[in-house]
Coordinates of C-alpha atoms in Angstrom, one line a residue:
Chain A
M1 CA 24.8 9.4 24.3
A2 CA 28.6 9.0 24.0
A3 CA 30.7 12.1 24.2
P4 CA 30.8 13.5 20.6
T5 CA 34.2 13.5 18.9
V6 CA 35.9 16.8 18.8
K7 CA 36.2 17.8 15.2
V8 CA 39.4 19.9 15.0
A9 CA 41.3 21.8 12.3
L10 CA 44.7 23.3 12.3
G11 CA 44.8 27.0 12.5
W12 CA 43.8 29.9 14.7
S13 CA 42.9 28.6 18.1
G14 CA 40.3 31.2 18.9
L15 CA 37.6 29.8 21.1
G16 CA 34.0 31.0 20.4
L17 CA 30.9 30.6 22.5
G18 CA 29.7 27.2 23.3
V19 CA 32.8 25.3 22.3
R20 CA 32.7 22.0 24.0
R21 CA 35.7 21.4 26.2
A22 CA 36.1 17.7 25.5
A23 CA 38.8 15.4 26.8
L24 CA 40.8 15.3 23.6
R25 CA 42.5 18.7 23.2
L26 CA 45.3 18.7 20.8
P27 CA 47.5 21.8 20.9
G28 CA 47.3 24.0 17.9
L29 CA 44.0 22.6 16.7
V30 CA 40.6 24.2 16.7
Q31 CA 37.2 22.6 16.4
V32 CA 35.3 23.1 13.2
R33 CA 32.1 21.1 13.8
W34 CA 30.7 22.2 17.0
S35 CA 27.4 22.6 18.7
R36 CA 25.7 25.8 19.9
Y37 CA 25.0 24.0 23.2
G38 CA 27.6 24.3 25.9
P39 CA 28.8 21.4 28.0
E40 CA 26.3 22.2 30.7
Y41 CA 23.4 21.3 28.5
Q42 CA 21.9 17.9 29.1
D43 CA 20.4 15.6 26.5
P44 CA 16.6 15.4 26.5
Q45 CA 15.0 12.3 28.0
T46 CA 12.4 11.1 25.5
D47 CA 11.5 7.8 27.2
K48 CA 7.9 7.8 28.3
E49 CA 8.4 5.1 30.9
Y50 CA 10.9 7.3 32.7
Y51 CA 8.2 9.9 33.4
R52 CA 5.4 7.4 34.0
K53 CA 7.1 5.9 37.0
P54 CA 5.2 7.0 40.1
L55 CA 7.2 9.1 42.4
A56 CA 6.8 6.7 45.3
Q57 CA 8.6 4.0 43.5
L58 CA 11.7 5.9 42.7
T59 CA 15.0 5.0 44.4
E60 CA 17.1 7.6 46.1
E61 CA 19.5 8.0 43.2
E62 CA 16.6 8.4 40.8
T63 CA 14.9 11.1 43.0
Y64 CA 18.2 12.8 43.2
E65 CA 18.6 12.6 39.5
R66 CA 15.2 14.0 38.9
E67 CA 15.8 16.9 41.3
L68 CA 19.1 17.6 39.6
R69 CA 17.5 17.7 36.1
K70 CA 15.1 20.3 37.4
T71 CA 18.0 22.7 37.8
Q72 CA 19.8 21.8 34.6
V73 CA 19.4 23.3 31.2
I74 CA 18.3 20.7 28.6
K75 CA 18.8 20.7 24.8
A76 CA 15.8 20.8 22.5
A77 CA 14.9 17.4 21.2
P78 CA 15.5 17.1 17.5
A79 CA 12.3 16.6 15.4
T80 CA 13.3 13.1 14.3
K81 CA 13.7 11.8 17.9
T82 CA 10.3 10.6 19.0
C83 CA 9.1 8.4 21.9
S84 CA 7.5 6.1 19.3
V85 CA 7.6 2.4 19.9
F86 CA 8.6 1.9 16.3
E87 CA 11.5 4.3 16.4
D88 CA 14.9 2.9 15.6
P89 CA 18.1 4.9 16.0
V90 CA 19.9 2.8 13.4
I91 CA 17.2 3.4 10.9
S92 CA 17.1 7.1 11.7
K93 CA 20.8 7.3 11.2
F94 CA 20.7 5.4 7.9
T95 CA 17.9 7.7 6.7
N96 CA 19.9 10.8 7.5
M97 CA 22.9 9.3 5.6
M98 CA 20.7 8.6 2.6
M99 CA 19.3 12.2 2.7
K100 CA 20.4 14.6 0.0
G101 CA 20.1 18.3 0.3
G102 CA 18.0 18.1 3.4
N103 CA 15.2 16.3 1.7
K104 CA 14.2 14.2 4.7
I105 CA 10.7 13.4 3.3
L106 CA 12.2 11.7 0.3
A107 CA 14.8 9.9 2.3
R108 CA 12.2 8.6 4.8
S109 CA 9.8 7.5 2.1
L110 CA 12.7 5.6 0.4
M111 CA 13.5 4.0 3.7
T112 CA 9.9 2.9 4.3
Q113 CA 9.6 1.6 0.8
T114 CA 12.8 -0.4 1.2
L115 CA 11.5 -2.0 4.4
E116 CA 8.3 -2.8 2.7
A117 CA 10.1 -4.3 -0.2
V118 CA 12.3 -6.4 2.1
K119 CA 9.2 -7.6 3.9
R120 CA 7.4 -8.6 0.7
K121 CA 10.4 -10.5 -0.7
Q122 CA 10.7 -12.4 2.6
F123 CA 7.0 -13.2 2.5
E124 CA 7.3 -14.5 -1.0
K125 CA 10.2 -16.8 0.1
Y126 CA 8.2 -17.9 3.1
H127 CA 5.2 -19.0 1.1
A128 CA 7.4 -20.8 -1.4
A129 CA 9.3 -22.7 1.3
S130 CA 8.5 -25.9 3.0
A131 CA 7.3 -26.1 6.6
E132 CA 10.8 -26.7 8.1
E133 CA 12.4 -23.8 6.2
Q134 CA 9.5 -21.5 7.2
A135 CA 10.7 -21.4 10.8
T136 CA 14.2 -20.2 9.7
I137 CA 12.9 -17.4 7.4
E138 CA 13.1 -14.0 9.1
R139 CA 10.2 -11.7 8.1
N140 CA 10.8 -8.7 10.4
P141 CA 12.4 -5.9 8.2
Y142 CA 13.9 -4.3 11.3
T143 CA 15.9 -7.4 12.3
I144 CA 17.0 -8.0 8.8
F145 CA 18.2 -4.5 8.5
H146 CA 20.1 -4.7 11.8
Q147 CA 21.6 -8.0 11.0
A148 CA 22.6 -7.0 7.5
L149 CA 24.4 -3.9 8.7
K150 CA 26.1 -5.9 11.5
N151 CA 27.3 -8.4 8.9
C152 CA 28.8 -5.5 6.9
E153 CA 30.8 -4.0 9.7
P154 CA 34.5 -4.4 9.3
V155 CA 36.5 -5.6 12.3
I156 CA 39.7 -3.8 11.4
G157 CA 40.3 -0.7 9.3
L158 CA 43.1 1.0 7.5
V159 CA 44.3 4.5 8.3
P160 CA 46.8 6.5 6.2
I161 CA 49.8 7.4 8.4
L162 CA 52.5 9.7 7.2
K163 CA 56.0 8.4 7.9
G164 CA 59.2 9.4 6.1
G165 CA 57.4 11.4 3.5
H166 CA 55.1 8.5 2.4
F167 CA 51.6 7.6 3.4
Y168 CA 51.3 4.0 4.6
Q169 CA 47.9 2.2 5.0
V170 CA 48.2 1.0 8.6
P171 CA 45.8 -1.6 10.0
V172 CA 44.0 -0.1 13.0
P173 CA 41.2 -1.3 15.3
L174 CA 38.1 0.7 14.7
A175 CA 35.7 2.2 17.2
D176 CA 32.1 0.9 17.2
R177 CA 30.7 4.1 15.7
R178 CA 33.3 4.1 12.9
R179 CA 32.4 0.5 12.0
R180 CA 28.7 1.3 12.0
F181 CA 29.3 4.4 9.9
L182 CA 31.4 2.4 7.4
A183 CA 28.8 -0.3 7.0
M184 CA 26.1 2.2 6.3
K185 CA 28.3 4.2 4.0
W186 CA 29.4 1.2 2.0
M187 CA 25.8 0.1 1.7
I188 CA 24.6 3.5 0.4
T189 CA 27.5 4.0 -2.0
E190 CA 27.1 0.5 -3.4
C191 CA 23.4 1.0 -4.0
R192 CA 23.9 4.5 -5.5
E193 CA 26.7 3.6 -7.9
K194 CA 26.0 0.0 -9.0
K195 CA 22.3 0.5 -9.6
P196 CA 20.9 -0.1 -13.1
R197 CA 19.5 3.0 -14.6
R198 CA 15.8 2.3 -14.4
M199 CA 15.9 0.5 -11.1
L200 CA 14.6 2.4 -8.1
M201 CA 16.6 2.8 -4.9
P202 CA 14.2 0.9 -2.6
E203 CA 14.4 -2.2 -4.8
K204 CA 18.2 -2.1 -5.1
L205 CA 18.6 -1.4 -1.4
S206 CA 16.3 -4.2 -0.4
Q207 CA 18.2 -6.5 -2.7
E208 CA 21.5 -5.5 -1.1
L209 CA 20.2 -5.7 2.4
L210 CA 18.9 -9.3 1.9
E211 CA 22.2 -10.3 0.4
A212 CA 24.1 -8.8 3.3
F213 CA 21.8 -10.6 5.7
Y214 CA 22.8 -13.9 4.2
N215 CA 26.5 -12.9 4.2
R216 CA 26.9 -12.6 0.5
G217 CA 26.9 -9.7 -1.9
P218 CA 29.1 -6.8 -2.9
V219 CA 29.1 -5.0 0.5
I220 CA 30.3 -8.1 2.3
K221 CA 32.9 -8.5 -0.4
R222 CA 34.1 -5.0 0.3
K223 CA 34.4 -5.7 4.0
H224 CA 36.4 -8.8 3.2
D225 CA 38.7 -6.8 0.9
M226 CA 39.3 -4.4 3.7
H227 CA 40.2 -7.3 6.0
K228 CA 42.5 -8.8 3.4
M229 CA 44.3 -5.5 2.9
A230 CA 44.7 -5.1 6.7
E231 CA 46.1 -8.6 6.9
A232 CA 48.5 -7.9 4.0
N233 CA 49.7 -4.7 5.6
R234 CA 50.1 -6.2 9.1
A235 CA 53.8 -5.6 9.0
L236 CA 53.0 -1.8 9.2
A237 CA 51.1 -2.2 12.4
H238 CA 54.0 -0.8 14.3
Y239 CA 53.4 2.6 12.8
R240 CA 50.4 3.0 14.9
W241 CA 51.2 4.8 18.1
W242 CA 47.8 4.7 19.9
Chain B
M1 CA -27.0 -33.7 10.2
L2 CA -23.9 -31.6 9.9
K3 CA -26.0 -28.5 10.5
G4 CA -27.5 -30.0 13.7
M5 CA -24.1 -31.0 15.0
T6 CA -22.6 -27.7 14.2
R7 CA -25.5 -25.9 16.0
L8 CA -24.9 -28.2 19.0
V9 CA -21.2 -27.5 19.0
S10 CA -21.8 -23.8 18.6
R11 CA -24.3 -23.7 21.4
V12 CA -21.8 -25.4 23.6
H13 CA -19.1 -22.9 22.7
K14 CA -21.5 -20.0 22.3
L15 CA -20.2 -19.2 18.9
D16 CA -21.7 -18.1 15.6
P17 CA -23.2 -21.1 13.8
G18 CA -22.3 -19.9 10.4
R19 CA -18.6 -20.2 11.4
F20 CA -18.5 -24.0 11.0
L21 CA -20.3 -24.5 7.7
H22 CA -17.5 -23.8 5.3
S23 CA -14.3 -25.7 5.3
G24 CA -11.7 -23.9 3.2
T25 CA -8.0 -24.4 3.3
Q26 CA -7.8 -21.7 5.9
A27 CA -10.3 -23.3 8.1
P28 CA -8.2 -25.6 10.3
Q29 CA -5.8 -22.9 11.7
C30 CA -8.6 -20.3 11.9
L31 CA -10.9 -22.6 13.8
V32 CA -8.2 -23.7 16.2
A33 CA -7.1 -20.2 16.7
H34 CA -10.5 -18.9 17.3
L35 CA -11.6 -21.8 19.5
D36 CA -8.5 -21.4 21.6
N37 CA -9.0 -17.7 21.9
Q38 CA -12.7 -17.5 22.4
V39 CA -13.4 -20.3 24.8
P40 CA -11.7 -18.6 27.8
T41 CA -12.6 -14.9 27.0
E42 CA -14.6 -13.4 24.2
S43 CA -13.7 -9.7 24.2
P44 CA -9.9 -9.1 24.2
R45 CA -9.0 -10.3 20.7
A46 CA -11.3 -9.0 18.0
I47 CA -12.5 -11.6 15.6
S48 CA -11.0 -10.7 12.3
R49 CA -12.1 -13.5 10.0
T50 CA -15.4 -15.1 9.1
L51 CA -15.9 -18.4 7.3
E52 CA -18.9 -17.1 5.5
N53 CA -17.5 -16.6 1.9
D54 CA -20.8 -15.9 0.2
P55 CA -21.5 -12.1 0.1
A56 CA -25.2 -12.9 -0.2
K57 CA -25.2 -14.2 3.4
H58 CA -23.2 -11.4 4.9
G59 CA -25.2 -9.6 7.6
E60 CA -24.8 -7.2 10.6
Q61 CA -23.0 -9.8 12.6
H62 CA -20.2 -10.0 10.0
V63 CA -19.3 -6.3 10.2
G64 CA -15.5 -5.9 10.7
Q65 CA -14.7 -9.5 9.7
H66 CA -12.7 -10.5 6.7
Y67 CA -14.0 -13.1 4.2
N68 CA -11.9 -15.0 1.8
I69 CA -12.2 -14.9 -2.0
S70 CA -10.4 -17.8 -3.8
I71 CA -7.7 -16.9 -6.2
Q72 CA -9.5 -18.6 -9.2
E73 CA -12.6 -16.5 -8.5
L74 CA -10.5 -13.4 -8.2
K75 CA -9.1 -14.0 -11.6
T76 CA -12.5 -14.4 -13.2
V77 CA -14.5 -11.8 -11.3
F78 CA -11.7 -9.2 -11.0
P79 CA -9.5 -9.2 -14.1
H80 CA -9.3 -5.5 -13.5
G81 CA -10.7 -3.2 -10.9
L82 CA -8.9 -4.0 -7.7
P83 CA -6.8 -1.2 -6.2
P84 CA -3.1 -1.8 -6.9
R85 CA -2.1 -2.0 -3.3
F86 CA -4.7 -4.6 -2.7
V87 CA -3.3 -6.7 -5.6
M88 CA 0.1 -6.5 -4.0
Q89 CA -1.4 -7.6 -0.7
V90 CA -3.1 -10.5 -2.3
K91 CA 0.2 -11.6 -3.9
T92 CA 2.1 -11.2 -0.6
F93 CA -0.4 -13.1 1.6
N94 CA -1.4 -15.7 -1.1
E95 CA -5.1 -15.0 -0.2
A96 CA -7.6 -12.3 -1.0
C97 CA -9.6 -11.2 2.1
L98 CA -12.1 -8.4 2.0
M99 CA -13.5 -6.8 5.0
V100 CA -17.3 -6.7 5.4
R101 CA -18.3 -3.1 6.2
K102 CA -21.6 -1.3 6.8
P103 CA -21.8 0.8 3.5
A104 CA -21.4 -2.4 1.5
L105 CA -23.9 -4.2 3.6
E106 CA -26.4 -1.4 3.1
L107 CA -25.9 -1.5 -0.7
L108 CA -26.2 -5.3 -0.7
H109 CA -29.6 -5.0 1.1
Y110 CA -30.8 -2.5 -1.5
L111 CA -29.6 -4.7 -4.3
K112 CA -31.3 -7.8 -2.9
N113 CA -34.5 -5.9 -2.8
T114 CA -34.4 -4.3 -6.2
N115 CA -37.4 -4.4 -8.3
F116 CA -36.2 -5.2 -11.8
A117 CA -39.3 -3.8 -13.5
H118 CA -38.4 -0.3 -12.3
P119 CA -35.7 1.8 -13.9
A120 CA -32.2 1.1 -12.6
V121 CA -31.4 2.8 -9.4
R122 CA -28.1 4.7 -9.1
Y123 CA -26.0 4.4 -6.0
V124 CA -23.0 6.6 -5.4
L125 CA -20.3 5.7 -3.0
Y126 CA -18.5 8.7 -1.7
G127 CA -16.0 9.4 1.0
E128 CA -12.6 10.8 1.8
K129 CA -9.4 9.4 0.4
G130 CA -8.5 5.9 1.5
T131 CA -11.8 5.1 3.2
G132 CA -12.5 2.0 1.1
K133 CA -14.9 3.1 -1.7
T134 CA -13.2 0.9 -4.4
L135 CA -13.1 -2.2 -2.2
S136 CA -16.7 -1.7 -1.2
L137 CA -17.5 -1.6 -4.9
C138 CA -15.5 -4.8 -5.4
H139 CA -17.5 -6.4 -2.6
I140 CA -20.7 -5.5 -4.4
I141 CA -19.3 -6.8 -7.7
H142 CA -18.4 -10.1 -6.1
F143 CA -21.9 -10.4 -4.7
C144 CA -23.4 -9.7 -8.1
A145 CA -21.1 -12.1 -9.8
K146 CA -22.1 -14.8 -7.4
Q147 CA -25.7 -14.0 -8.1
D148 CA -25.0 -14.5 -11.8
W149 CA -25.5 -10.9 -12.9
L150 CA -23.7 -9.5 -15.9
I151 CA -20.9 -7.2 -14.6
L152 CA -20.0 -4.1 -16.6
H153 CA -17.1 -2.8 -14.5
I154 CA -15.1 0.2 -15.5
P155 CA -12.1 0.1 -13.1
D156 CA -11.2 3.7 -13.3
A157 CA -12.9 6.2 -15.6
H158 CA -10.1 8.7 -14.9
L159 CA -7.7 6.6 -17.0
W160 CA -9.9 7.2 -20.0
V161 CA -9.6 11.0 -19.8
K162 CA -5.9 11.4 -19.4
N163 CA -2.5 10.2 -20.7
C164 CA -3.8 8.7 -23.9
R165 CA -1.0 8.1 -26.3
D166 CA -3.0 7.5 -29.5
L167 CA -6.2 9.3 -30.1
L168 CA -7.8 8.5 -33.4
Q169 CA -10.6 10.3 -35.1
S170 CA -13.7 8.1 -34.7
T171 CA -14.8 6.1 -37.7
Y172 CA -18.4 6.3 -36.7
N173 CA -18.7 10.0 -36.0
K174 CA -16.2 12.5 -37.3
Q175 CA -16.6 14.8 -34.3
R176 CA -15.5 12.2 -31.7
F177 CA -12.3 10.6 -30.8
D178 CA -11.4 6.9 -30.4
Q179 CA -9.1 5.4 -27.8
P180 CA -8.0 2.1 -29.2
L181 CA -5.7 0.9 -26.4
E182 CA -7.9 1.6 -23.5
A183 CA -10.9 0.2 -25.3
S184 CA -9.2 -3.1 -26.3
V185 CA -7.8 -3.6 -22.8
W186 CA -11.2 -3.1 -21.3
L187 CA -12.8 -5.5 -23.8
K188 CA -10.3 -8.2 -22.9
N189 CA -11.1 -7.9 -19.3
F190 CA -14.8 -7.7 -19.9
K191 CA -14.6 -11.0 -21.9
T192 CA -12.7 -12.7 -19.0
A193 CA -15.3 -11.6 -16.5
N194 CA -18.5 -12.4 -18.5
E195 CA -17.5 -15.3 -20.7
R196 CA -20.7 -17.3 -20.2
F197 CA -23.0 -14.4 -21.1
L198 CA -21.3 -13.4 -24.4
S199 CA -22.5 -16.5 -26.3
Q200 CA -26.1 -16.2 -24.9
I201 CA -26.7 -12.6 -25.8
K202 CA -27.6 -12.0 -29.5
V203 CA -27.0 -8.8 -31.3
Q204 CA -30.1 -7.1 -32.6
D205 CA -28.7 -5.1 -35.4
K206 CA -26.3 -5.5 -38.3
Y207 CA -22.9 -3.8 -37.8
V208 CA -20.6 -3.1 -40.7
W209 CA -17.0 -2.7 -39.6
N210 CA -15.4 -2.0 -42.9
K211 CA -15.7 -3.2 -46.5
R212 CA -14.9 -6.8 -45.7
E213 CA -16.1 -7.4 -42.1
S214 CA -19.5 -7.1 -40.6
T215 CA -21.5 -8.7 -37.8
E216 CA -24.9 -10.0 -38.8
K217 CA -28.1 -9.6 -36.8
G218 CA -28.6 -12.4 -34.3
S219 CA -24.9 -13.3 -33.9
P220 CA -23.6 -13.6 -30.4
L221 CA -22.1 -10.6 -28.6
A222 CA -18.8 -12.6 -28.3
E223 CA -18.2 -11.9 -32.0
V224 CA -18.4 -8.1 -31.5
V225 CA -16.0 -8.4 -28.5
E226 CA -13.6 -10.6 -30.6
Q227 CA -13.8 -8.0 -33.4
G228 CA -12.9 -5.3 -31.0
I229 CA -10.0 -7.2 -29.6
M230 CA -8.6 -8.3 -33.0
R231 CA -9.0 -5.0 -34.8
V232 CA -7.8 -2.4 -32.3
R233 CA -9.0 0.4 -34.6
N234 CA -12.6 -0.7 -34.1
A235 CA -12.3 -1.4 -30.4
T236 CA -14.0 1.8 -29.2
D237 CA -16.9 1.2 -31.6
A238 CA -17.1 -2.4 -30.3
V239 CA -17.3 -1.0 -26.7
G240 CA -20.1 1.3 -27.8
I241 CA -22.0 -1.5 -29.5
V242 CA -21.6 -3.7 -26.4
L243 CA -23.0 -1.0 -24.1
K244 CA -25.9 -0.3 -26.4
E245 CA -26.9 -3.9 -26.8
L246 CA -26.7 -4.6 -23.1
K247 CA -28.7 -1.6 -22.3
R248 CA -31.4 -2.6 -24.8
Q249 CA -31.6 -6.2 -23.8
S250 CA -31.3 -5.9 -20.0
S251 CA -35.0 -5.0 -19.8
L252 CA -35.9 -8.2 -21.5
G253 CA -35.1 -10.2 -18.4
I254 CA -32.5 -12.7 -19.8
F255 CA -29.8 -11.4 -17.5
R256 CA -29.4 -8.7 -14.8
L257 CA -27.0 -6.0 -15.5
L258 CA -24.7 -4.3 -13.0
V259 CA -23.0 -1.1 -14.2
A260 CA -20.1 -0.4 -11.9
V261 CA -18.0 2.7 -12.6
D262 CA -15.1 3.8 -10.4
G263 CA -14.4 7.5 -10.5
V264 CA -17.5 8.5 -12.3
N265 CA -16.7 12.1 -11.8
A266 CA -14.3 11.8 -14.8
L267 CA -17.2 11.6 -17.1
W268 CA -18.2 15.2 -16.4
G269 CA -14.9 16.8 -15.5
R270 CA -12.2 18.1 -17.8
T271 CA -9.7 16.1 -19.8
T272 CA -5.9 16.6 -20.3
L273 CA -6.1 15.3 -23.8
K274 CA -5.4 17.7 -26.7
R275 CA -6.0 17.6 -30.4
E276 CA -3.2 18.0 -32.9
D277 CA -3.7 21.8 -32.8
K278 CA -3.2 21.7 -29.0
S279 CA -6.8 22.6 -28.2
L280 CA -8.4 20.8 -25.3
I281 CA -10.9 18.0 -25.9
A282 CA -14.1 18.0 -23.8
P283 CA -15.1 14.6 -22.3
E284 CA -18.2 14.2 -24.5
E285 CA -16.0 14.3 -27.6
L286 CA -14.4 11.0 -26.5
A287 CA -16.5 8.2 -27.8
L288 CA -15.9 6.0 -24.8
I289 CA -17.1 8.7 -22.4
Y290 CA -20.1 9.5 -24.6
N291 CA -21.3 6.0 -24.6
L292 CA -20.6 5.5 -20.9
R293 CA -22.7 8.6 -20.1
K294 CA -25.7 6.9 -21.9
M295 CA -25.2 3.8 -19.8
V296 CA -25.2 5.7 -16.5
K297 CA -28.6 7.3 -17.2
N298 CA -31.5 5.5 -15.6
D299 CA -33.7 4.9 -18.6
W300 CA -33.3 1.2 -18.6
Q301 CA -34.6 -1.6 -16.4
G302 CA -33.3 -4.9 -15.2
G303 CA -30.3 -4.0 -13.1
A304 CA -28.5 -1.5 -11.0
I305 CA -25.9 1.2 -11.3
V306 CA -23.3 1.5 -8.6
L307 CA -20.8 4.4 -8.9
T308 CA -17.9 5.8 -7.0
V309 CA -16.7 9.4 -7.0
S310 CA -13.1 9.8 -6.1
Q311 CA -10.6 12.7 -6.0
T312 CA -7.6 10.4 -6.4
G313 CA -6.9 10.4 -10.1
S314 CA -9.3 13.2 -10.9
L315 CA -8.3 16.2 -12.8
F316 CA -8.4 19.8 -11.6
K317 CA -10.3 19.0 -8.4
P318 CA -9.0 20.2 -5.0
R319 CA -7.4 17.5 -2.8
K320 CA -9.8 17.8 0.1
A321 CA -13.0 17.5 -2.1
Y322 CA -14.9 14.3 -1.5
L323 CA -18.6 15.2 -1.7
P324 CA -20.5 14.2 -4.8
Q325 CA -21.6 17.8 -5.5
E326 CA -18.0 19.0 -5.4
L327 CA -16.5 16.2 -7.5
L328 CA -19.3 15.8 -10.1
G329 CA -19.8 19.4 -10.8
K330 CA -23.2 20.9 -11.8
E331 CA -23.5 19.0 -15.0
G332 CA -22.7 15.7 -13.6
F333 CA -24.8 16.1 -10.5
D334 CA -27.8 17.1 -12.6
T335 CA -27.4 14.1 -14.9
L336 CA -27.0 11.7 -12.0
D337 CA -29.8 13.2 -10.0
P338 CA -31.7 11.4 -8.4
F339 CA -29.2 8.9 -6.9
I340 CA -28.7 7.3 -3.5
P341 CA -25.6 8.5 -1.8
I342 CA -23.7 6.1 0.5
L343 CA -21.0 7.5 2.7
V344 CA -17.9 5.3 3.2
S345 CA -16.1 6.5 6.3
N346 CA -13.0 5.5 8.3
Y347 CA -13.0 2.3 10.3
N348 CA -14.9 2.3 13.6
P349 CA -13.0 1.0 16.6
K350 CA -14.2 -2.6 16.1
E351 CA -13.2 -2.6 12.4
F352 CA -9.8 -1.1 13.3
E353 CA -9.1 -3.8 15.9
A354 CA -10.2 -6.4 13.4
C355 CA -7.9 -5.0 10.7
I356 CA -4.9 -5.0 13.1
Q357 CA -5.8 -8.5 14.2
Y358 CA -5.8 -9.6 10.6
Y359 CA -2.4 -8.2 10.0
L360 CA -1.1 -9.8 13.1
E361 CA -2.5 -13.1 12.2
N362 CA -0.8 -13.0 8.8
S363 CA 2.4 -11.8 10.5
W364 CA 2.3 -8.7 8.4
L365 CA 2.6 -6.4 11.4
Q366 CA 5.8 -7.7 12.9
H367 CA 5.8 -5.6 16.1
E368 CA 2.9 -6.7 18.3
K369 CA 2.7 -4.1 21.0
E370 CA -0.2 -2.4 22.8
E371 CA 1.6 1.0 22.6
G372 CA 2.2 0.4 18.9
K373 CA -1.5 -0.1 18.3
K374 CA -2.3 3.2 20.0
E375 CA 0.3 4.9 17.9
L376 CA -1.1 3.4 14.7
L377 CA -4.6 4.6 15.8
F378 CA -3.3 8.1 16.2
L379 CA -1.2 8.3 13.1
S380 CA -3.9 6.8 10.7
N381 CA -7.0 8.2 12.4
R382 CA -8.5 4.8 11.6
N383 CA -8.3 5.6 7.8
P384 CA -8.0 2.2 6.1
G385 CA -5.6 3.3 3.3
L386 CA -3.3 5.1 5.7
L387 CA -3.3 2.1 8.1
E388 CA -2.4 -0.2 5.3
R389 CA 0.5 2.0 4.3
L390 CA 1.7 2.4 7.8
C391 CA 1.6 -1.4 8.6
A392 CA 3.5 -2.1 5.4
Y393 CA 6.9 -1.1 6.7
L394 CA 6.4 -2.0 10.4

């Protein structure tokens, strides 16, 4: 797991218990989103294969690592992190983003219904297609989901920078996690806002995912719009100082 | 000659002889797949399909295997009555495959040995949610349709006791209520399923519908059904007449009658329907239910009655209830007594393997992993309904 971003706010710089001392420490800023776990807490290892390896086969580093973990404090694994073969971190993250008011059951059921809808639509296409096209049609909902989100990720983003009393939209390279976040956020907002009244979320989401998979549709358009804006504002790129 | 050759081939390959007799559109890939898989080792991959598509010939050796029903047959035999998720599966896979299971085989054995001179025997399929009661009933109905029985199939009796928009006071009996929509829909599906019998069976009474229309004695049953479909007001009475005539004439031996009701516990439960003055209606005040109750009594010969009790869709019954006594209540149980109960349980390991194999063959289950299979086993507890829902999104 990458080092989490330090969420900071301007104000009183009192440091409470368990504040993570991360690399980025801007003076005069204090963290607002922080974890109760201190920096000494290690992430839990949920991979079954790690524990199934017989002790005789471990290399020196691995034995050292194991001994070290015995002395370290480990965080509790969240309920959604399983050692299931079918678990997908991207899908879990998307489900969390779709969740409203902590209703994980509803979000998860919507997600599973979406995957099922995607699968059924692809099967329909498969049966209607000729033999040569059948080889090209992808029927795995997980791969379609990943590819669709990858297609929606912007390469470059815009950041408002204050200069001379005005905010300018400056083109900026985005970190991987920001791109993934934006792709998912755009997908969810698109489905929530542009959905016809009586259409259910799984149907709309499956439609949008399939369109994004084939590189068409409103979310891809939004990505292209973002790219065009960045291209238009490329003169302002000098305002970026990092 | 073909049989001899196939027996020789099968002896060489040590396979089931029945396998080669049918050649459907599925056969070439199936055969090739199975020959390739089975010649080296028999056990690792479970056999999920059989080429034996006639339910009459299903036996112990076919347990766990899926047999194919052609789409045309599906449209005629099952215009209604298949579970909605199964209908979706048929549409997705472009084929209808039903698994042969022990409870259905047991029932088939009893039906093959029925004595039509004796009163109709009642069989009740019961089991927990998602174990396959409705699909077993559909297997039986397919068998009876192939054997040329007259199928009286009520797909879900629970639909008749709840959510009825238009309740009319019955024209025949002022105390009872009519349900025109449900009755007309059922009549349409009944007509599709039993076209050939409707012209052969003759009505034995004169029925007057209103001042201008009446059905004479000796006219075919098709006329009654047409009248019910055309005049939706008289649909419930048409259903009542159909049931009465079939019951009377099944003993004569012209045809064999199968009465198949899914969710028969609705007949003796409570309804959620109210009169205009907001007082609750008892099930016997609904004309459809009243007539159906008469049908389910075993005072007629020349057929069989196969029933299912289910909690899904039932009203005011606890979720965990699945035994006939709990679901039917005292009144229902006493009316149905004596009946033959048949328990439909979760898949056994072989059936589970076969189901997973079937999904893998159709590429429905996209992740083929040994660990995944164990997980599915754990999560679904070999419950067919749960397994189907789990595999849908994987």
